[in-house]
Coordinates of C-alpha atoms in Angstrom, one line a residue:
Chain A
M27 CA 33.5 57.9 80.2
L28 CA 35.3 59.0 77.0
T29 CA 34.2 57.4 73.8
E30 CA 36.6 55.9 71.3
T31 CA 36.0 58.9 68.9
M32 CA 36.7 61.2 71.7
I33 CA 40.0 59.5 72.6
N34 CA 41.0 59.7 68.9
E35 CA 40.0 63.4 68.9
I36 CA 42.2 64.0 72.0
I37 CA 45.2 62.1 70.5
N38 CA 44.9 64.2 67.3
G39 CA 44.5 67.3 69.4
T40 CA 47.7 66.5 71.3
I41 CA 49.6 65.9 68.0
A42 CA 48.2 69.2 66.7
T43 CA 49.3 71.1 69.8
L44 CA 52.8 69.6 69.6
Y45 CA 52.9 70.5 65.9
M46 CA 51.8 74.1 66.5
T47 CA 54.2 74.5 69.4
I48 CA 57.3 73.1 67.7
F49 CA 56.9 75.0 64.4
S50 CA 55.8 78.2 66.1
T51 CA 58.8 78.1 68.4
L52 CA 61.2 77.4 65.5
F53 CA 59.8 80.1 63.3
S54 CA 59.7 82.6 66.2
Y55 CA 63.3 82.0 67.0
L56 CA 64.2 82.5 63.3
F57 CA 62.9 86.1 63.6
A58 CA 63.5 86.8 67.3
F59 CA 67.2 85.9 67.4
P60 CA 68.3 88.6 65.0
L61 CA 65.9 91.0 66.6
G62 CA 67.2 90.2 70.1
I63 CA 70.8 90.6 68.9
A64 CA 69.9 93.9 67.2
L65 CA 68.3 95.2 70.4
V66 CA 71.6 94.4 72.3
I67 CA 74.2 95.7 69.9
T68 CA 72.4 98.9 69.0
R69 CA 72.2 100.1 72.6
K70 CA 74.0 103.2 73.7
D71 CA 76.8 101.1 75.3
G72 CA 76.5 98.3 72.7
L73 CA 78.9 96.9 70.1
Y74 CA 77.3 99.0 67.3
P75 CA 75.4 101.9 68.9
L76 CA 72.5 103.1 66.7
L77 CA 70.2 104.9 69.1
G78 CA 67.5 105.7 66.5
V79 CA 67.3 102.1 65.4
N80 CA 67.3 100.9 68.9
K81 CA 64.4 103.1 69.9
V82 CA 62.3 102.0 66.9
L83 CA 62.9 98.3 67.6
D84 CA 62.2 98.8 71.3
A85 CA 58.8 100.4 70.4
I86 CA 57.9 97.7 68.0
V87 CA 58.7 95.0 70.5
N88 CA 56.6 96.8 73.2
L89 CA 53.7 97.2 70.9
G90 CA 53.8 93.6 69.9
R91 CA 53.9 92.5 73.5
S92 CA 51.0 94.7 74.7
I93 CA 48.3 93.5 72.3
P94 CA 46.2 90.7 73.9
F95 CA 46.8 87.5 72.0
I96 CA 43.1 86.8 71.4
I97 CA 42.8 90.2 69.7
L98 CA 46.0 89.7 67.7
I99 CA 44.7 86.4 66.2
V100 CA 41.7 88.3 64.8
V101 CA 43.7 91.4 63.7
V102 CA 46.2 89.4 61.7
I103 CA 43.6 87.2 59.9
P104 CA 44.4 88.8 56.5
I105 CA 48.1 88.0 57.0
T106 CA 47.3 84.5 58.1
K107 CA 45.1 83.9 55.0
L108 CA 47.9 85.3 52.8
I109 CA 50.5 82.9 54.3
A110 CA 48.5 79.8 55.3
G111 CA 45.7 80.1 52.8
K112 CA 43.0 79.9 55.5
S113 CA 42.4 81.4 58.9
Y114 CA 41.6 78.3 61.0
G115 CA 43.2 75.1 62.0
P116 CA 46.7 74.3 63.4
T117 CA 48.8 75.4 60.4
A118 CA 47.0 78.7 60.2
T119 CA 47.4 79.3 64.0
I120 CA 51.2 79.1 63.6
V121 CA 51.0 82.6 61.9
P122 CA 49.5 84.6 64.8
L123 CA 51.5 82.5 67.3
V124 CA 54.8 83.5 65.6
I125 CA 53.7 87.1 65.4
A126 CA 52.9 87.1 69.1
A127 CA 55.9 85.2 70.3
V128 CA 58.6 87.1 68.3
P129 CA 58.6 90.2 70.4
F130 CA 58.4 88.2 73.6
I131 CA 61.2 85.9 72.7
A132 CA 63.3 88.8 71.4
R133 CA 63.1 90.3 74.9
L134 CA 64.1 87.0 76.5
I135 CA 67.1 86.8 74.1
E136 CA 68.0 90.5 74.8
S137 CA 68.1 90.0 78.5
S138 CA 70.1 86.8 78.2
L139 CA 72.7 88.4 76.0
L140 CA 72.9 91.4 78.4
E141 CA 73.9 89.1 81.2
V142 CA 77.3 88.5 79.4
D143 CA 80.1 90.2 81.3
N144 CA 81.2 93.4 79.5
G145 CA 84.8 92.6 80.5
V146 CA 84.8 89.4 78.4
I147 CA 83.5 91.3 75.4
E148 CA 86.2 93.9 75.9
A149 CA 88.8 91.1 76.1
A150 CA 87.6 89.8 72.7
Q151 CA 87.8 93.4 71.3
S152 CA 91.3 93.7 72.6
M153 CA 92.2 90.5 70.6
G154 CA 90.9 92.2 67.4
A155 CA 87.6 90.3 67.2
S156 CA 85.1 91.7 64.8
I157 CA 81.4 92.3 65.8
P158 CA 80.1 89.2 64.1
T159 CA 82.9 87.1 65.7
I160 CA 82.0 88.6 69.1
I161 CA 78.3 87.8 68.6
L162 CA 78.9 84.2 67.4
K163 CA 81.8 83.3 69.6
V164 CA 81.4 85.3 72.8
L165 CA 77.8 86.6 73.3
I166 CA 75.8 83.6 72.3
P167 CA 78.1 80.8 73.7
E168 CA 78.5 82.7 77.0
A169 CA 74.8 83.3 77.3
K170 CA 74.0 79.7 76.3
T171 CA 72.6 78.6 79.7
S172 CA 70.3 81.7 80.0
L173 CA 69.2 81.3 76.4
I174 CA 68.2 77.7 77.0
V175 CA 66.2 78.6 80.1
G176 CA 64.6 81.4 78.0
A177 CA 63.7 78.9 75.3
T178 CA 62.0 76.7 77.8
I179 CA 59.9 79.6 79.1
A180 CA 59.1 80.7 75.5
T181 CA 58.0 77.2 74.5
G182 CA 55.7 77.0 77.6
T183 CA 54.2 80.3 76.7
I184 CA 53.6 79.2 73.1
I185 CA 51.8 76.1 74.3
S186 CA 49.4 78.2 76.4
Y187 CA 48.9 80.6 73.6
S188 CA 48.1 77.7 71.2
A189 CA 45.5 76.5 73.7
M190 CA 44.0 80.0 73.7
A191 CA 43.8 80.0 69.9
G192 CA 41.3 77.1 70.3
A193 CA 38.7 79.8 71.1
V194 CA 38.7 80.8 67.5
G195 CA 39.1 77.4 65.9
G196 CA 42.8 77.1 66.2
G197 CA 42.8 73.3 66.7
G198 CA 44.7 71.3 69.2
L199 CA 44.0 70.5 72.8
G200 CA 42.7 74.0 73.6
D201 CA 40.2 73.8 70.9
I202 CA 38.9 70.4 72.2
A203 CA 38.7 71.8 75.8
I204 CA 36.6 74.7 74.6
R205 CA 34.3 72.9 72.2
Y206 CA 33.6 69.8 74.2
G207 CA 34.5 70.7 77.8
Y208 CA 33.2 74.3 77.9
I209 CA 30.4 74.5 75.3
R210 CA 29.0 71.0 75.7
Y211 CA 29.6 70.7 79.4
Q212 CA 31.8 67.5 79.0
T213 CA 33.8 68.1 82.1
E214 CA 35.8 64.9 81.8
V215 CA 37.1 66.0 78.3
M216 CA 38.1 69.3 79.8
M217 CA 39.9 67.6 82.6
V218 CA 41.8 65.3 80.3
T219 CA 42.9 68.0 78.0
V220 CA 44.0 70.3 80.9
I221 CA 46.0 67.4 82.4
L222 CA 47.6 66.6 79.1
L223 CA 48.6 70.3 78.7
V224 CA 50.1 70.3 82.2
I225 CA 52.1 67.1 81.5
I226 CA 53.4 68.5 78.2
V227 CA 54.6 71.8 79.9
Q228 CA 56.0 69.8 82.8
I229 CA 58.1 67.5 80.6
L230 CA 59.3 70.5 78.6
Q231 CA 60.4 72.3 81.7
I232 CA 62.3 69.3 83.1
I233 CA 64.1 68.7 79.8
G234 CA 64.9 72.4 79.4
M235 CA 66.4 72.8 82.8
K236 CA 68.3 69.5 82.5
I237 CA 70.0 70.7 79.3
A238 CA 70.7 74.1 80.8
T239 CA 72.4 72.7 83.8
K240 CA 74.3 70.1 82.0
T241 CA 75.8 72.4 79.5
D242 CA 76.7 75.2 82.0
K243 CA 80.4 75.1 82.6
R244 CA 80.3 77.8 85.2
I245 CA 79.2 75.3 87.8
R246 CA 82.1 73.7 89.7
N247 CA 82.1 69.9 89.8
Chain Y
M20 CA 124.3 106.7 71.2
L21 CA 121.8 105.7 68.5
A22 CA 118.4 107.2 68.6
I23 CA 116.0 104.3 69.1
E24 CA 112.4 104.8 68.0
P25 CA 110.0 104.2 70.9
L26 CA 107.6 101.2 70.5
I27 CA 104.7 103.1 72.0
Q28 CA 104.3 106.8 71.6
L29 CA 101.4 108.8 73.1
I30 CA 101.3 112.2 71.6
D31 CA 99.3 115.1 73.1
L32 CA 96.7 112.5 74.0
G33 CA 93.4 113.7 75.4
K34 CA 90.1 112.0 76.1
E35 CA 86.8 113.7 76.9
Y36 CA 83.5 112.1 77.7
I37 CA 80.1 113.8 77.5
S38 CA 78.0 112.6 80.4
Q39 CA 74.6 114.1 81.0
G40 CA 75.4 117.2 79.0
A41 CA 78.6 117.9 81.0
T42 CA 82.1 117.3 79.5
I43 CA 84.4 115.2 81.6
V44 CA 88.1 115.4 80.9
A45 CA 89.5 111.9 81.5
L46 CA 92.9 112.5 80.0
N47 CA 94.6 115.8 79.2
D48 CA 97.7 116.3 77.0
I49 CA 99.6 113.1 77.8
N50 CA 102.9 112.6 76.2
L51 CA 104.7 109.3 76.9
E52 CA 107.3 107.2 75.2
I53 CA 107.7 103.5 75.9
F54 CA 110.6 101.6 74.5
S55 CA 110.9 98.1 73.3
G56 CA 111.7 95.7 76.2
D57 CA 110.6 98.0 78.9
I58 CA 108.4 97.1 81.8
F59 CA 106.6 100.4 82.1
G60 CA 104.4 101.2 85.1
I61 CA 101.6 103.7 85.0
I62 CA 100.4 104.4 88.5
G63 CA 97.7 106.7 89.9
M64 CA 94.9 106.8 92.4
S65 CA 91.6 105.3 91.3
G66 CA 89.8 107.7 88.9
A67 CA 93.0 109.3 87.8
G68 CA 92.4 108.1 84.2
K69 CA 94.9 105.3 84.0
S70 CA 92.4 102.7 82.8
T71 CA 91.3 105.0 80.0
L72 CA 94.9 105.6 79.2
V73 CA 95.7 101.9 78.7
R74 CA 92.6 101.5 76.6
C75 CA 93.8 104.3 74.3
I76 CA 97.0 102.4 73.6
N77 CA 95.1 99.7 71.7
F78 CA 92.3 102.1 70.7
L79 CA 89.6 100.4 72.7
E80 CA 89.0 104.0 73.6
K81 CA 89.5 106.5 70.8
P82 CA 91.3 109.6 72.1
T83 CA 89.5 112.9 71.4
T84 CA 92.7 114.7 70.8
G85 CA 96.3 113.6 70.0
T86 CA 97.2 110.2 68.8
V87 CA 99.0 106.9 69.6
V88 CA 101.9 105.7 67.4
L89 CA 102.7 102.0 67.7
D90 CA 105.8 100.8 66.1
G91 CA 105.6 103.7 63.6
N92 CA 101.9 103.2 62.9
D93 CA 99.7 106.2 63.7
L94 CA 96.5 104.5 65.0
S95 CA 94.3 107.5 64.2
L96 CA 95.1 107.1 60.5
L97 CA 94.1 103.4 60.4
S98 CA 90.7 101.9 59.5
E99 CA 88.7 99.9 62.0
K100 CA 89.8 96.7 60.2
E101 CA 93.5 97.7 60.3
I102 CA 93.2 98.5 64.0
R103 CA 91.6 95.0 64.6
K104 CA 94.5 93.5 62.8
L105 CA 97.0 95.5 64.8
R106 CA 95.3 94.5 68.1
Q107 CA 96.2 90.9 67.3
N108 CA 99.8 92.0 68.1
I109 CA 98.9 93.5 71.5
G110 CA 98.0 91.2 74.4
M111 CA 95.9 92.5 77.2
I112 CA 95.1 91.1 80.7
F113 CA 92.6 92.5 83.1
Q114 CA 91.8 92.7 86.8
Q115 CA 88.8 90.3 86.5
F116 CA 90.7 88.0 84.1
N117 CA 87.8 88.1 81.6
L118 CA 88.0 84.5 80.5
L119 CA 85.3 82.8 78.5
M120 CA 83.4 80.9 81.2
Q121 CA 81.9 78.4 78.9
R122 CA 85.2 77.4 77.3
N123 CA 87.9 75.3 78.8
V124 CA 91.4 76.6 79.5
E125 CA 92.8 75.3 76.2
D126 CA 90.0 76.8 74.1
N127 CA 90.4 80.1 76.0
I128 CA 94.0 80.2 75.0
C129 CA 93.1 79.3 71.4
F130 CA 90.6 82.1 71.1
P131 CA 92.9 84.9 69.9
L132 CA 94.3 82.4 67.4
E133 CA 90.9 81.6 66.1
I134 CA 90.3 85.3 65.6
A135 CA 93.6 85.5 63.8
G136 CA 92.6 82.6 61.6
V137 CA 95.2 80.1 62.7
K138 CA 94.4 76.4 61.9
A139 CA 93.1 74.2 64.6
D140 CA 96.0 71.8 64.9
E141 CA 98.5 74.7 65.2
R142 CA 96.2 76.4 67.8
K143 CA 96.3 73.3 69.9
K144 CA 100.1 73.0 69.7
R145 CA 100.6 76.7 70.6
S146 CA 98.2 76.4 73.6
Q147 CA 100.2 73.5 74.9
E148 CA 103.5 75.5 74.7
L149 CA 101.8 78.4 76.4
L150 CA 100.4 76.3 79.2
E151 CA 103.9 75.1 79.9
I152 CA 105.2 78.7 80.1
V153 CA 102.5 79.6 82.6
G154 CA 102.9 76.3 84.5
L155 CA 99.3 75.0 84.0
S156 CA 99.9 72.0 81.6
D157 CA 97.7 69.8 83.7
K158 CA 94.7 72.2 83.5
A159 CA 94.1 72.2 79.7
K160 CA 90.7 70.7 80.0
S161 CA 89.6 72.5 83.1
Y162 CA 87.0 75.3 83.0
P163 CA 87.7 78.7 84.5
S164 CA 85.2 78.1 87.3
Q165 CA 87.4 75.3 88.5
L166 CA 90.5 77.5 88.8
S167 CA 91.8 79.9 91.5
G168 CA 92.3 83.6 90.8
G169 CA 96.0 83.2 90.2
Q170 CA 95.4 80.3 87.9
K171 CA 92.8 82.3 86.0
Q172 CA 95.3 85.1 85.5
R173 CA 97.9 82.7 84.3
V174 CA 95.4 81.4 81.7
A175 CA 94.7 85.1 80.8
I176 CA 98.4 85.7 80.4
A177 CA 98.8 82.6 78.2
R178 CA 95.8 83.7 76.1
A179 CA 97.3 87.2 75.7
L180 CA 100.6 85.7 74.6
S181 CA 99.2 83.2 72.1
T182 CA 99.6 85.5 69.0
N183 CA 103.2 86.3 70.0
P184 CA 102.5 90.0 70.6
K185 CA 105.2 92.6 71.0
I186 CA 103.2 94.4 73.7
L187 CA 101.4 93.2 76.8
L188 CA 99.0 95.6 78.5
C189 CA 98.1 94.8 82.1
D190 CA 95.1 96.6 83.5
E191 CA 95.3 96.2 87.3
A192 CA 96.2 92.6 86.6
T193 CA 97.1 91.8 90.2
S194 CA 94.5 93.9 92.1
A195 CA 92.1 91.1 92.6
L196 CA 94.8 88.7 93.9
D197 CA 96.3 88.1 97.3
P198 CA 99.9 89.1 98.0
T199 CA 101.4 85.7 97.4
T200 CA 99.6 85.2 94.2
T201 CA 100.4 88.8 93.1
S202 CA 104.0 88.0 93.7
S203 CA 104.0 84.9 91.6
I204 CA 102.1 86.6 88.8
L205 CA 104.7 89.5 88.8
S206 CA 107.5 87.0 88.7
L207 CA 105.9 85.4 85.7
L208 CA 105.5 88.7 83.9
K209 CA 109.1 89.5 84.6
E210 CA 110.2 86.2 83.2
I211 CA 108.1 86.7 80.1
N212 CA 109.7 90.1 79.6
K213 CA 113.1 88.7 79.9
K214 CA 112.6 85.5 77.9
L215 CA 110.4 86.7 75.1
G216 CA 111.4 90.3 75.1
I217 CA 107.8 91.5 75.3
T218 CA 107.3 95.2 76.2
I219 CA 104.9 95.3 79.2
V220 CA 102.8 98.2 80.3
I221 CA 101.4 97.8 83.8
I222 CA 98.5 99.9 85.1
T223 CA 98.2 99.8 88.8
H224 CA 97.4 101.7 91.9
E225 CA 99.8 99.7 94.0
M226 CA 103.3 101.1 94.6
S227 CA 104.6 97.7 95.4
V228 CA 103.8 96.4 92.0
V229 CA 105.8 99.1 90.3
E230 CA 108.7 98.7 92.7
R231 CA 108.8 95.0 92.2
I232 CA 109.1 94.8 88.4
C233 CA 109.0 98.1 86.6
D234 CA 112.0 99.8 85.0
K235 CA 110.2 103.1 84.4
V236 CA 107.1 104.7 85.8
A237 CA 104.7 107.4 84.9
I238 CA 102.4 109.0 87.5
I239 CA 98.9 109.9 86.4
D240 CA 96.9 112.4 88.5
N241 CA 93.6 113.9 87.6
G242 CA 94.0 112.9 83.9
E243 CA 97.4 114.5 83.6
L244 CA 100.9 113.1 83.5
A245 CA 102.4 114.3 86.8
E246 CA 105.8 112.8 86.6
Q247 CA 107.8 110.1 84.7
G248 CA 111.2 108.6 84.8
S249 CA 113.1 105.7 86.1
V250 CA 111.5 104.0 89.1
E251 CA 114.6 104.8 91.3
N252 CA 114.4 108.5 90.5
V253 CA 110.7 109.0 90.8
F254 CA 110.3 107.1 94.0
S255 CA 113.4 108.4 95.8
N256 CA 112.8 112.0 94.9
P257 CA 109.2 112.7 94.0
K258 CA 108.8 116.2 92.7
T259 CA 105.1 116.7 92.3
D260 CA 102.3 116.6 94.9
A261 CA 100.7 113.6 93.2
A262 CA 103.9 111.7 93.3
R263 CA 104.5 112.5 96.9
K264 CA 101.0 111.5 97.8
L265 CA 101.6 108.1 96.3
V266 CA 105.1 107.7 97.7
Y267 CA 104.3 108.8 101.3
H268 CA 100.9 107.1 101.3
N269 CA 99.2 108.5 104.4
N270 CA 100.9 111.1 106.5
N271 CA 98.2 112.5 108.7
A272 CA 100.5 112.2 111.8
V273 CA 103.0 114.6 110.2
M274 CA 100.3 117.1 109.6
E275 CA 99.6 117.6 113.3
M276 CA 103.2 118.8 114.1
K277 CA 103.0 122.6 113.8
G278 CA 105.6 125.3 113.8
K279 CA 108.7 123.0 113.8
R280 CA 111.4 122.6 111.2
C281 CA 111.3 119.3 109.4
I282 CA 113.6 117.7 106.9
R283 CA 113.2 114.8 104.6
I284 CA 116.2 112.5 104.0
V285 CA 116.4 110.3 101.0
F286 CA 118.1 106.9 101.1
D287 CA 119.3 106.3 97.6
G288 CA 120.8 102.9 97.9
K289 CA 124.3 104.0 98.7
S290 CA 124.1 105.0 102.3
S291 CA 121.5 102.6 103.7
F292 CA 124.1 100.1 104.8
E293 CA 125.4 102.3 107.6
P294 CA 123.3 103.4 110.6
V295 CA 122.9 107.0 109.4
I296 CA 120.4 108.3 112.0
A297 CA 122.1 106.6 115.0
N298 CA 125.5 108.0 113.9
M299 CA 124.0 111.4 113.4
I300 CA 122.5 111.5 116.9
L301 CA 125.7 110.4 118.5
E302 CA 127.7 112.9 116.5
C303 CA 125.4 115.9 117.0
R304 CA 124.4 115.0 120.5
T305 CA 120.8 116.1 120.0
Q306 CA 117.4 114.6 119.6
V307 CA 115.3 114.3 116.5
N308 CA 111.8 113.0 116.2
I309 CA 111.1 110.5 113.4
L310 CA 107.8 111.6 111.9
F311 CA 107.7 109.3 109.0
A312 CA 109.9 106.5 107.8
D313 CA 109.5 104.2 104.8
T314 CA 112.4 102.3 103.5
K315 CA 112.3 99.4 101.2
D316 CA 114.4 97.2 99.0
I317 CA 114.1 98.0 95.3
K318 CA 115.9 95.6 93.1
G319 CA 118.6 94.8 95.5
K320 CA 119.3 98.4 96.5
A321 CA 117.8 100.0 99.6
F322 CA 115.6 103.1 99.0
G323 CA 113.4 105.1 101.2
Q324 CA 112.6 108.4 102.9
M325 CA 112.4 109.6 106.4
V326 CA 110.9 112.8 107.7
L327 CA 112.7 114.1 110.8
Q328 CA 111.5 116.9 113.1
L329 CA 114.5 119.0 114.1
P330 CA 115.2 120.5 117.5
E331 CA 113.9 124.1 118.0
D332 CA 117.5 125.4 118.5
S333 CA 118.4 126.5 115.0
I334 CA 122.2 125.9 115.6
Q335 CA 121.5 122.3 116.5
A336 CA 119.1 122.0 113.6
D337 CA 121.7 123.3 111.1
K338 CA 124.3 121.0 112.6
I339 CA 122.1 118.1 111.8
I340 CA 121.5 119.2 108.2
N341 CA 125.2 119.8 107.7
Y342 CA 126.1 116.4 109.1
L343 CA 123.7 114.7 106.7
K344 CA 124.8 116.7 103.7
N345 CA 128.5 116.0 104.5
N346 CA 127.5 112.3 104.5
K347 CA 126.1 112.7 101.0
M348 CA 122.5 112.3 101.9
I349 CA 119.8 114.0 99.9
V350 CA 118.3 116.4 102.4
E351 CA 115.3 118.6 101.8
E352 CA 113.9 121.1 104.2
L353 CA 110.1 120.7 104.3
I354 CA 108.8 124.2 105.2
D355 CA 105.4 123.7 103.8
Y356 CA 105.2 120.1 104.9
V357 CA 103.7 120.8 108.3
N358 CA 101.2 123.5 108.7

């Protein structure tokens, strides 16, 4: 059975996981949103075609997405130390999580925005809308449902990345699962942490889909 | 007569695209003048360049040569910002309606006003007026997905009118609608033209749309302006191949008749009230073969054409032609029509 210290450890781990996930997601979106928009509008058929810029951004995003996360954590340790002051623990883990998630989320945002009907954009242009107006009042609101679904996927991915960071002292539930469950053969600890991660992802998924469906006005009712 | 400045002037307009290294000429040397209050039809087969043409009018597509002058403003001399400002005075509606799906009807209609910087309470007031004009006052809070195609187009029309534009551009606005709905949308456009004095430019591939509401028509074929004039003139006496193709639709049956003389008779609204063909047959005591007939009612007057195959006897044939000419019909011998 789990000891009281173990239970406390797991509770703290859950809090650390939620902390890492929430802040990583928020910071990632802060960078990924402008990047996703830039990827869309600088395309050849975009609102502000800049082929050179588009190619560079595209290459950066692909590069970021192709580096395995566990390697990335180690590679960016100097940056992590610079920003967080140390290279281990939940706060420090946010740095590599954001670096890994930004290209991925930028792609999700890009594909959501590309779903918006070109005709609607053209209609806005015919009314004399400027590019910022089209982005803020047409692209983002019309892609809202898809963006929310994307955010759900992104958050789920960040949770699993944060668990992976446990392998190098990242803290949170993943850390506990590796230290106690894997290294010390405490199978029940591993089971509990895995179940907790599954529950967190599940709740997130349900909430995300609910919001997406509820706010989608394209569905007849 | 006073010389009136045209509201829309297309001058030597040309548009080329570069696609995979090859230059495609979408429009070539188009010159058109559209006057205030007109309902002007631009008709052509698909791919003729009419959609590009209408997008040049508000500079959604920038012409490669020539220019557009709107109400005295040469668009090619204006900055991006000035063009955006000018577009606020040109409404546009589309085949696929292009409404914002995540906004309700009222907010869709308010959108151009938001862009123009009109205050929220004024926007709301204006949207209610417009909903009344298009007959959808009860749908203000509905979302586009809850509306039928005709209702969506009505919302799009209300939206296009919200900034009190001088010009309304319609790009295949009825092509996605059934005949009954098309008819009601065309009536609405006509009403708007009459009541509000808005100049309407209608792009279509459907003859019936032009016949129903346009005063003037231009035929676009292969990126070039084939013919233009009043609807009555162009449709009753098409001069170019492109115009004939559109006016006669499909005439494969005629093509099979070889080596015979054929004539085309034009009904121009005056003589359609008497049974011309029946009288002619009785008078000339000879047979004719009707190869093609298409008569219709355009704005209260009857118009149409008929292609007749004449008897082989040239005296009889000439007699028929003379009879028709004496009866003030427009008769044209179609030597190249069948071979």
